[in-house]
Every structure is written in structure tokens, then in C-alpha cells.
XYZ file of C-alpha atoms in Angstrom:
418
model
C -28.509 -24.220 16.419
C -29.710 -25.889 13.091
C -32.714 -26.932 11.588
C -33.827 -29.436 8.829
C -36.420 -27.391 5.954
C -38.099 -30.141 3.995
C -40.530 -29.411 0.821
C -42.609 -32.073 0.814
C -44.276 -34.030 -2.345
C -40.827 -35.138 -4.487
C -40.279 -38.631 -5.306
C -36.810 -40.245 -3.626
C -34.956 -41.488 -6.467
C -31.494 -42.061 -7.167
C -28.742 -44.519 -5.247
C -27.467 -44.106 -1.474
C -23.974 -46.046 -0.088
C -24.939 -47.475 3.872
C -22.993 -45.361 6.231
C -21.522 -47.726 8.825
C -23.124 -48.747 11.707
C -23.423 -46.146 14.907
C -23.543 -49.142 17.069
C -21.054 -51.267 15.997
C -18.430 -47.943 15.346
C -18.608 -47.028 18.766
C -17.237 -50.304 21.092
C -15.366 -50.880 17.911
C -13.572 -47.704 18.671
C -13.607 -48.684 22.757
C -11.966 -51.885 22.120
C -9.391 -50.592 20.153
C -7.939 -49.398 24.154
C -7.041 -52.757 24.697
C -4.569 -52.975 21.708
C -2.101 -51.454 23.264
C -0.940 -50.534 19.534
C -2.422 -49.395 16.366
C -5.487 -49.932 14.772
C -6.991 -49.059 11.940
C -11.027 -48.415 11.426
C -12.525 -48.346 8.096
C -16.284 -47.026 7.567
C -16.578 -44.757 10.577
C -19.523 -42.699 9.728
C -19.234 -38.843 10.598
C -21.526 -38.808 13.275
C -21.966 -37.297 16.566
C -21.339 -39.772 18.499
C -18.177 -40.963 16.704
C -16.818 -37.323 17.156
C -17.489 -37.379 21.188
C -16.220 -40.891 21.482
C -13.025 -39.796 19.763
C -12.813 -36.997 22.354
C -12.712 -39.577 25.128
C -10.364 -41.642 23.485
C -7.686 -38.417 23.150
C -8.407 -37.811 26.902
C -7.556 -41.334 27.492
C -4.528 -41.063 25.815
C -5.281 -42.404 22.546
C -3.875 -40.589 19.084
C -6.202 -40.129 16.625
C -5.703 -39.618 12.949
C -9.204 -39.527 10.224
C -8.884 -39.690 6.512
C -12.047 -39.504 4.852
C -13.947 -43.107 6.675
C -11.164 -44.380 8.104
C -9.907 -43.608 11.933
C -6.185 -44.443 12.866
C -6.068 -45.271 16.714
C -2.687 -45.757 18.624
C -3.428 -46.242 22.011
C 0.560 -46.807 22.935
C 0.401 -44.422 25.194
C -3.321 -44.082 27.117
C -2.639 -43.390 30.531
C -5.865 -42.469 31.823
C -8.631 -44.088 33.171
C -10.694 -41.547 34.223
C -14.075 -40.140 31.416
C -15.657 -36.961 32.768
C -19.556 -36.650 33.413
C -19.686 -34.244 31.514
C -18.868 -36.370 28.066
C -20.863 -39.555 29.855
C -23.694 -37.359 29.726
C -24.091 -36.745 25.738
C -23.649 -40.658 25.156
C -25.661 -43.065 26.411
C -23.413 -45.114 24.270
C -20.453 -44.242 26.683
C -20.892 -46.625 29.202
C -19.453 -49.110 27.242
C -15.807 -47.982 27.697
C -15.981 -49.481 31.147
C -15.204 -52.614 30.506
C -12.067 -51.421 27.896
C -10.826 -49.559 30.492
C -10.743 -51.973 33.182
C -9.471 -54.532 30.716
C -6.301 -51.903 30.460
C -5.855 -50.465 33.919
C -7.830 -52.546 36.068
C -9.496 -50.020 37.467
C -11.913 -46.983 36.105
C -13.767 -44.234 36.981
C -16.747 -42.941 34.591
C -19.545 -40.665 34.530
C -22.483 -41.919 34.989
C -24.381 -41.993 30.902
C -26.667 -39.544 29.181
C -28.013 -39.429 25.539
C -31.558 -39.713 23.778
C -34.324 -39.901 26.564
C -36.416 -42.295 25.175
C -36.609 -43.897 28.515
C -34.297 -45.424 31.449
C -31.482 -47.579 30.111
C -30.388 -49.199 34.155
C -26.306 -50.480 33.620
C -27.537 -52.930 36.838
C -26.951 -55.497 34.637
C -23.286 -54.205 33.367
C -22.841 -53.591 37.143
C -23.499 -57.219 38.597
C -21.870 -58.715 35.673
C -18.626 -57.111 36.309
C -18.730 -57.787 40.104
C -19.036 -61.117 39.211
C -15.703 -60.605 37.612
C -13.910 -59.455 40.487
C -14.597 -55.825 39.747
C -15.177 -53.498 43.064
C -17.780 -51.079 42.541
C -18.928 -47.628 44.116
C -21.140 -45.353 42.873
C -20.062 -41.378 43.960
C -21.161 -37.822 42.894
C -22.503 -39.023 39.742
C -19.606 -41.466 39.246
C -18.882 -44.728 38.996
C -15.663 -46.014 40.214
C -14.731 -49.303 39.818
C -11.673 -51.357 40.802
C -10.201 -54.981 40.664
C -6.497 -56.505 41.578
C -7.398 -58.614 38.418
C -10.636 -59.460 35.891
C -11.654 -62.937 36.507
C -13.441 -65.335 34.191
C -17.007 -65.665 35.193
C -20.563 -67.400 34.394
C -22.731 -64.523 33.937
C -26.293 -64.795 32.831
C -28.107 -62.042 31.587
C -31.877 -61.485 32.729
C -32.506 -59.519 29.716
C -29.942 -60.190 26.418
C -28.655 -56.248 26.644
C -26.149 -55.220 23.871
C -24.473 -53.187 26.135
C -24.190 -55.408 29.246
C -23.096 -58.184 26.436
C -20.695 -55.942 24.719
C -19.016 -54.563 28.346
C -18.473 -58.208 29.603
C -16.993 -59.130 25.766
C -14.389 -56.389 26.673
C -13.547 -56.736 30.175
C -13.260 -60.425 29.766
C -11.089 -60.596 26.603
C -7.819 -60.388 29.254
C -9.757 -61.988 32.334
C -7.808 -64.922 34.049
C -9.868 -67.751 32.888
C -12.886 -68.475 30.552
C -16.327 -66.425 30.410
C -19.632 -67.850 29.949
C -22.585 -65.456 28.928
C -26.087 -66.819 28.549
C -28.811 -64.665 27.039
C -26.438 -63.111 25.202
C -27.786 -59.921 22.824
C -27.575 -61.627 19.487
C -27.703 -58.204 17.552
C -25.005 -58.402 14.198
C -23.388 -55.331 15.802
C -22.129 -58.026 18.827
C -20.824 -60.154 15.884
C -18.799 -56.755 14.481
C -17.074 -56.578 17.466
C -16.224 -60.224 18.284
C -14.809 -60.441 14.945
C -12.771 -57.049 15.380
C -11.797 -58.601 18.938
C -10.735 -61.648 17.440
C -8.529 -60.222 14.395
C -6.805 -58.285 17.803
C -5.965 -61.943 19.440
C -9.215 -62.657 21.290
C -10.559 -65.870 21.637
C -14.178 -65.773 21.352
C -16.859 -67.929 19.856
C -20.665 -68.174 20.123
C -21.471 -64.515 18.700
C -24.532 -63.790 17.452
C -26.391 -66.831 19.475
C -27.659 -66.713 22.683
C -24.834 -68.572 24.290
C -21.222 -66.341 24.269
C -17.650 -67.805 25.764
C -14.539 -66.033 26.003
C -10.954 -67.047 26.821
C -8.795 -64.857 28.135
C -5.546 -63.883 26.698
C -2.540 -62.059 27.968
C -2.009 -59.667 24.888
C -3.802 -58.231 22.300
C -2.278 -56.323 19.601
C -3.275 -53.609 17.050
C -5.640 -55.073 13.822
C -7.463 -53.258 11.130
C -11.198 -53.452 10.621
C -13.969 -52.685 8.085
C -17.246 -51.536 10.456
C -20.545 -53.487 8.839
C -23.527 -51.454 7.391
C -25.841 -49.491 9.830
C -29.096 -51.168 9.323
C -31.399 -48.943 11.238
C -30.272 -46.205 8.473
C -30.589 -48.270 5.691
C -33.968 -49.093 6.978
C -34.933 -45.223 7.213
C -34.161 -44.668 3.083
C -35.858 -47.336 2.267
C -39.209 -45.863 4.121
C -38.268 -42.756 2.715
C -38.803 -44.123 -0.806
C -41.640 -46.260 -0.069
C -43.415 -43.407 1.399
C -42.368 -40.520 -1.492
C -43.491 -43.301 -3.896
C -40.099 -43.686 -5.411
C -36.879 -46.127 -6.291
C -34.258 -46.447 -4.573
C -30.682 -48.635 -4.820
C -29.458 -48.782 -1.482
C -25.791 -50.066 -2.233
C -24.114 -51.966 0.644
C -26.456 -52.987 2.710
C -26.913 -56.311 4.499
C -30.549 -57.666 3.938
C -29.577 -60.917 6.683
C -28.903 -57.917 9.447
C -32.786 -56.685 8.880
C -35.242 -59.548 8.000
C -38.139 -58.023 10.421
C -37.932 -54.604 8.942
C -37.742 -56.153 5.156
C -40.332 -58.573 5.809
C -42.866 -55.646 7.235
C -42.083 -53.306 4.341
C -42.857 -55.952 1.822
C -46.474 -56.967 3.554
C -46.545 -52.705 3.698
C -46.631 -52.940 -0.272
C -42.420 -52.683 -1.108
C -41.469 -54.142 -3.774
C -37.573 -55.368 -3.028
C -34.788 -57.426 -4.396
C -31.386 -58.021 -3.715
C -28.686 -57.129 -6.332
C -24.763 -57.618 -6.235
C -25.037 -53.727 -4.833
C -27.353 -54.144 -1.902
C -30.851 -53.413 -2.480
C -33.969 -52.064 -4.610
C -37.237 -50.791 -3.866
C -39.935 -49.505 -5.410
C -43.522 -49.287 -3.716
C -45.633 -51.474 -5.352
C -48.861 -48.984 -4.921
C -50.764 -48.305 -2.304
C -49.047 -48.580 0.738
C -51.111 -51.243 3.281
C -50.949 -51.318 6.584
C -49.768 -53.687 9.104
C -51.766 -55.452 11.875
C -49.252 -55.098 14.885
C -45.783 -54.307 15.003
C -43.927 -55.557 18.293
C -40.385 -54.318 19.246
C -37.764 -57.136 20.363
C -34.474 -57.923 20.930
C -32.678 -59.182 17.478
C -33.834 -61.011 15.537
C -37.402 -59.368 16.384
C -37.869 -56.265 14.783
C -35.792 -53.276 16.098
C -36.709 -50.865 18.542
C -34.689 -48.228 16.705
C -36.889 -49.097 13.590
C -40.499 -48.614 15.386
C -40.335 -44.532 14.729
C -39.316 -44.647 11.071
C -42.013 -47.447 10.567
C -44.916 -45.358 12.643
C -44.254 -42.588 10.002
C -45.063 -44.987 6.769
C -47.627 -46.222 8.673
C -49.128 -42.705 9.132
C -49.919 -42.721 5.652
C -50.497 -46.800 5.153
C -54.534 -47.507 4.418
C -55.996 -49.081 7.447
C -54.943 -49.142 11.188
C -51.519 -50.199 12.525
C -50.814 -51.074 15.986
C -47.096 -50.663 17.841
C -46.153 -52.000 21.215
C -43.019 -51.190 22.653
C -41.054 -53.732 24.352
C -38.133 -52.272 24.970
C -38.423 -48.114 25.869
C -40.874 -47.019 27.999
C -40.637 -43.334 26.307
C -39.970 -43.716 22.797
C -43.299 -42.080 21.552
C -42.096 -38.624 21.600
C -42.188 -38.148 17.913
C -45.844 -39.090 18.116
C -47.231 -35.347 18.898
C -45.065 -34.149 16.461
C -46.793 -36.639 13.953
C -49.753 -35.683 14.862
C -49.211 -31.855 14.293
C -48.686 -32.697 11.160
C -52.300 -34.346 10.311
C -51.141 -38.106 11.355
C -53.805 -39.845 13.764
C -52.167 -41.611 16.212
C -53.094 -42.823 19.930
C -51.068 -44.249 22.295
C -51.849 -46.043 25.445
C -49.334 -47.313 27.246
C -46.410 -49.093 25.845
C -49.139 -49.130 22.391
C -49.721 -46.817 19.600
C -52.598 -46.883 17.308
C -51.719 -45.196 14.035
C -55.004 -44.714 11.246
C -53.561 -43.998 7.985
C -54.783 -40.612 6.853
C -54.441 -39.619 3.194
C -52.368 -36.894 3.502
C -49.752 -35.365 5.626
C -49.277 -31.561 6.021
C -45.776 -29.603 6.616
C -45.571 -27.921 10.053
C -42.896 -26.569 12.261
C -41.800 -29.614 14.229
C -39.155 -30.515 16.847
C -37.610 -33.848 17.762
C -36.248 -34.958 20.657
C -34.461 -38.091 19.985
C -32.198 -39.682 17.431
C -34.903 -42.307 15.503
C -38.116 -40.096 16.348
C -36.128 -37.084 14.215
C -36.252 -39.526 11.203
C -39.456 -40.165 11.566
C -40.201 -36.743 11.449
C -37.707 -36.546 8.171
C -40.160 -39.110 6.384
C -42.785 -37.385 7.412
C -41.880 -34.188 5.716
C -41.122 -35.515 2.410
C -44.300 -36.948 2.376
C -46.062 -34.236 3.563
C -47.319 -31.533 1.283
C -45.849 -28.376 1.851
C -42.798 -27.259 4.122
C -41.747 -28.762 6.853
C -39.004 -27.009 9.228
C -37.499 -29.472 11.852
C -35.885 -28.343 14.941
C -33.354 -30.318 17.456
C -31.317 -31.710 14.685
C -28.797 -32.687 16.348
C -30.204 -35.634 17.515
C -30.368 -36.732 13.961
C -26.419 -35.601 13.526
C -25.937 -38.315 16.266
C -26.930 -41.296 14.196
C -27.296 -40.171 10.202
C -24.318 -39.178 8.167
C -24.967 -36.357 6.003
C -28.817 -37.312 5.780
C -29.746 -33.827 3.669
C -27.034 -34.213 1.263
C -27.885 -38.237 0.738
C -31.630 -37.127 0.332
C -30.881 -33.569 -1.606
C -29.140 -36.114 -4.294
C -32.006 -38.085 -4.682
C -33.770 -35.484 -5.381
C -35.588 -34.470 -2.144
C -35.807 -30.560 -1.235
C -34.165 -30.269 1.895
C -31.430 -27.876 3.410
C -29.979 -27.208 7.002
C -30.260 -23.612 8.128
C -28.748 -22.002 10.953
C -31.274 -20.173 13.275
């Protein structure tokens, strides 16, 4: 096992490239199944995730080639349609090769998910969606086994606009008989990433990115190359990270349209930012103020990914902040941790009430999820003293190379084995 050792107190200064995006990488790399040929992936971010889902995709059938960010698929030859539980189980993520698969073989059988536990993530609505495409489903000894003579275009509304119901219907319905209607669509950029990706492979899809989604089936789809977009829940993270170490930081590549909320709250939080033909800049403009009420919603309200990383500048912020939690029912894990290290923070509920202190204090910590580890990250560069940081591997599922990006701008951090 490893663990993060942070020495608080150092300014963040220097420049950091945006890995790609986690959650556009990884039905990216699903879809790619449905080629039937080669494709090519640029800007896959060595994560985690991306190594497990390129497991599954050997198992499938799949070969797999990486150079540096790029990932060379040729799925010629998948003849499986079958994912063990056991690799469901470290991705919650995984779910969303159902529809790829079915799209392929017309059948599938799948483990049922795992991942973070920040709360219950129900696939009813991936479930009823896909029946209403034909799809017969069972659910057996942890598995899920689904079959169909033939995918059907459907009109499927959504009662909540989930990213992964909307991105499992985008892929079984891509080579559906017919046209498929989704209303209260997920309107998150990372749907956008793979329409377009879908569409450079011969899919006919329009409407991503609103609320309103159709798809035409097509008979074939072929191999394409792709460039994944930015992650914006990291780029998010380093730019707390300098706000809170009271430093400057050019975050090159990002997308500022992808994270409006998260911009617009840093900026009222005292960040001073501007665009340049990079990406970004910020510097903290001072004393960093705190923010009335945060709420987590579905794009384009501010990210539930993002309510951690912002709890931990807010730990620090001068006044109160208040978070509510639309969208996980556990994602407050971090807070003890927080709190062990001198934040005040109460939570009630779905709400967390977060007094600024003036300082934060290094402690041994653990974290339990992917976004709740950086929070505890920002924490400990803020923090005076050291910090040590166990269950790092959550981190490793979503952050490329986070101490060596933060080591270069000049933070005191190393991983050590234990």
C-alpha cells in the first residue's frame, strides 16, 4: 500500500498541462467495441480506472497498444460478451459497457458495479431504458444478463438526466433499428466527448449537450481517432490548490466553458483568473472569502465531484459556508478527516456547515473516496506541518501523477510505500 506525505505551508507555483478527462476516457474507450476496427485515443490519462477498463477490453477481445497518452484499440476480433464481478466491482464506471456490448453481440452479461462509496448509484434507470429497447433483462448471482434478438429505437425519458443512463442508451442505440429519443438528457461536456467520438465512427447523433438527445441508427460503424477533452474536476482541484497555498498558477489546456460554476465560486472566494491562449491563471487576490451556499447539480450547476475540493478552501475561507448535496447521499466522508485536521465543519443531513478557521494542522489522515482524497491533498498543503495520507489509491483512480504535478510546483510531497 501507498501513502501521500505532504509538508504543508509552500506556495503552488509553476504551470500544470489538464490530464484528460476520467469521465469522458472511459465510454470513450467502451465505444470504441462497436468499431469493429481500429481506433485511436489521444489524451488517456494514466489512471486507475483507464488501466482496469483496458483489462476488460483485452478480456473482451480487444488489442491494446499505449504510447505515452495515446491508446490504440482494435476490437477486430472481441468475441466476448461476458465482464466478471470481480472487475465490475472496482468501477462504478463499468456499467457503462453494457450498452457497447449489446450494441456488438446483442446480448451481455456483467457484474453488477462497485467503486467509490459515496453513496448508491441505482442503474434502474439504465435498466428500464434498455428494456424499452427490446433488451431482456435478468438479474442472477450478482449478474446482470441481458439479451435482445435486436436493439430497437425507443422514446426514453429520463426521471433524473444521469450521465450514465444517457451515455448507455447513446451506445446501445447507435446500431438500434430506428431512431432514439432521450429527454432529460445529462447535458455534462463529457456526453458531448462521446457523441462527437461516436459521430467521427459513423453515428448519427445530434442534440448533445441539451436536454433533448436523438439518435439514428446505423448499420456500421468503423474505426476513428479521437483527442479526449480536458478533465475539469482536476483542473478545478489545482486551481484550489493555489488559491488556498496563496500562489499562481497557469493551468494550460483547460476549458473554462466546461466549469463556469466552479470558476464563478472561486472568483466570489477571492481568485483572481483570466483566460490566456494556454488555458488559465490564478492568483488569490487576498484573503480568501467565503461563500453563502454551495448546491450540487446536474451540469451546468456546479459539480458534485467539485463539492470536496471546494469544502477544503472553504475550511480556511473567513466566514461560514454552507454545502447541500443533491446528488450523493454519502459524499461527506472526507469531512472527519477535515476536521482532524483543525477544520470546523457540521453536517446535517444532505448539508455541511464549514466555519473558516485560521489555520489548518497536518495529521495522519485517510480517504475513502476519489474527490474526498483531494480534498484532503489541499488540505495538507495548506496545513502547517506534515500531513501523511492513507488510501491513495482512490486518488490514483482519478489524478494523473498528482505528486509529481504538485512536487514541480514546488509543493513537498512524496508517495511512500508502507
Amino acid at each position: 500500500m501507498n501513502k501521500l506525505v505532504i509538508d504543508g505551508g509552500m506556495p503552488m507555483r509553476g504551470e500544470i498541462t489538464v490530464q484528460g478527462a476520467k469521465n469522458a476516457v472511459l465510454p470513450i474507450l467502451a465505444a470504441a467495441i462497436i468499431s469493429r476496427g481500429e481506433c485511436v485515443i489521444h489524451n488517456c490519462p494514466r489512471l486507475r480506472d483507464v488501466e482496469k477498463t483496458s483489462i476488460v477490453l483485452t478480456r473482451l477481445g480487444c488489442k491494446l497498444n499505449r504510447s505515452e497518452g495515446t491508446i490504440y484499440i482494435d476490437s477486430t476480433d472481441i468475441n466476448d460478451c461476458r465482464i466478471d464481478e470481480k472487475l465490475m466491482r472496482e468501477m462504478r464506471s463499468s456499467i457503462i459497457f453494457l450498452g457497447a456490448i449489446l450494441s456488438v453481440f446483442g446480448k451481455a452479461e456483467v457484474g453488477l458495479p462497485g467503486g467509490c462509496p459515496i453513496g448508491l448509484r441505482p442503474i434502474d434507470l439504465h435498466i428500464k431504458a434498455l428494456r424499452q429497447m427490446g433488451v431482456r433483462i435478468s438479474e442472477e448471482h450478482g449478474y446482470l444478463n441481458c439479451e435482445c434478438s435486436h436493439l430497437v429505437g425507443a422514446d426514453i425519458h429520463l426521471d433524473f438526466p444521469s450521465v450514465g443512463a444517457t451515455e448507455n442508451i447513446m451506445l446501445a442505440a447507435v446500431k438500434a433499428d430506428g431512431e432514439t429519443v432521450i429527454t432529460n438528457a445529462a447535458r455534462e461536456p463529457e456526453i458531448i466527448d462521446l457523441a462527437n467520438f461516436l459521430n467521427k465512427m459513423g453515428a448519427q447523433i445530434r442534440g448533445a449537450g441539451s436536454s433533448i438527445i436523438s439518435i439514428k441508427g446505423t448499420e456500421r460503424l468503423h474505426g476513428a481517432e479521437y483527442t479526449v477533452m480536458p478533465d475539469r474536476i482536476v483542473a478545478q482541484t489545482y486551481l484550489i490548490g493555489a488559491m488556498m497555498t496563496d500562489g499562481e498558477l497557469l493551468l494550460k489546456g483547460a476549458e473554462p466553458s466546461h466549469m463556469q460554476a466552479g470558476l464563478s465560486v472561486l472568483t466570489e472566494m477571492g481568485g483572481r483568473i483570466r483566460r490566456t491562449q494556454d488555458g488559465l491563471h490564478i492568483k488569490n487576490n487576498g484573503k480568501i472569502r467565503s461563500i453563502n451556499i454551495i448546491k450540487t447539480m446536474p451540469y451546468p450547476g456546479f459539480p458534485t465531484d467539485a463539492q470536496s475540493p471546494f469544502m477544503a478552501l472553504a475550511a480556511i475561507a473567513g466566514g461560514t459556508s454552507v454545502f447541500v448535496e443533491n446528488i450523493f447521499e454519502n459524499r461527506y466522508r472526507h469531512v472527519d478527516e477535515l476536521v482532524r485536521m483543525g477544520a470546523d465543519i457540521k453536517v446535517e443531513g444532505r448539508s455541511a456547515v464549514v466555519r473558516g478557521v485560521k489555520k489548518l494542522y497536518g495529521a495522519n489522515v485517510e480517504t475513502y473516496e476519489l474527490r474526498g482524497g483531494a480534498a484532503l491533498i489541499l488540505a495538507a498543503m495548506a496545513a502547517e506541518g506534515r500531513t501523511q495520507i492513507a488510501g491513495i489509491e482512490f486518488i490514483d483512480r482519478g489524478y494523473e501523477d498528482i505528486e509529481g504535478n504538485l512536487s514541480r510546483c514546488g509543493i513537498k510531497i512524496h508517495r511512500v510505500r508502507f
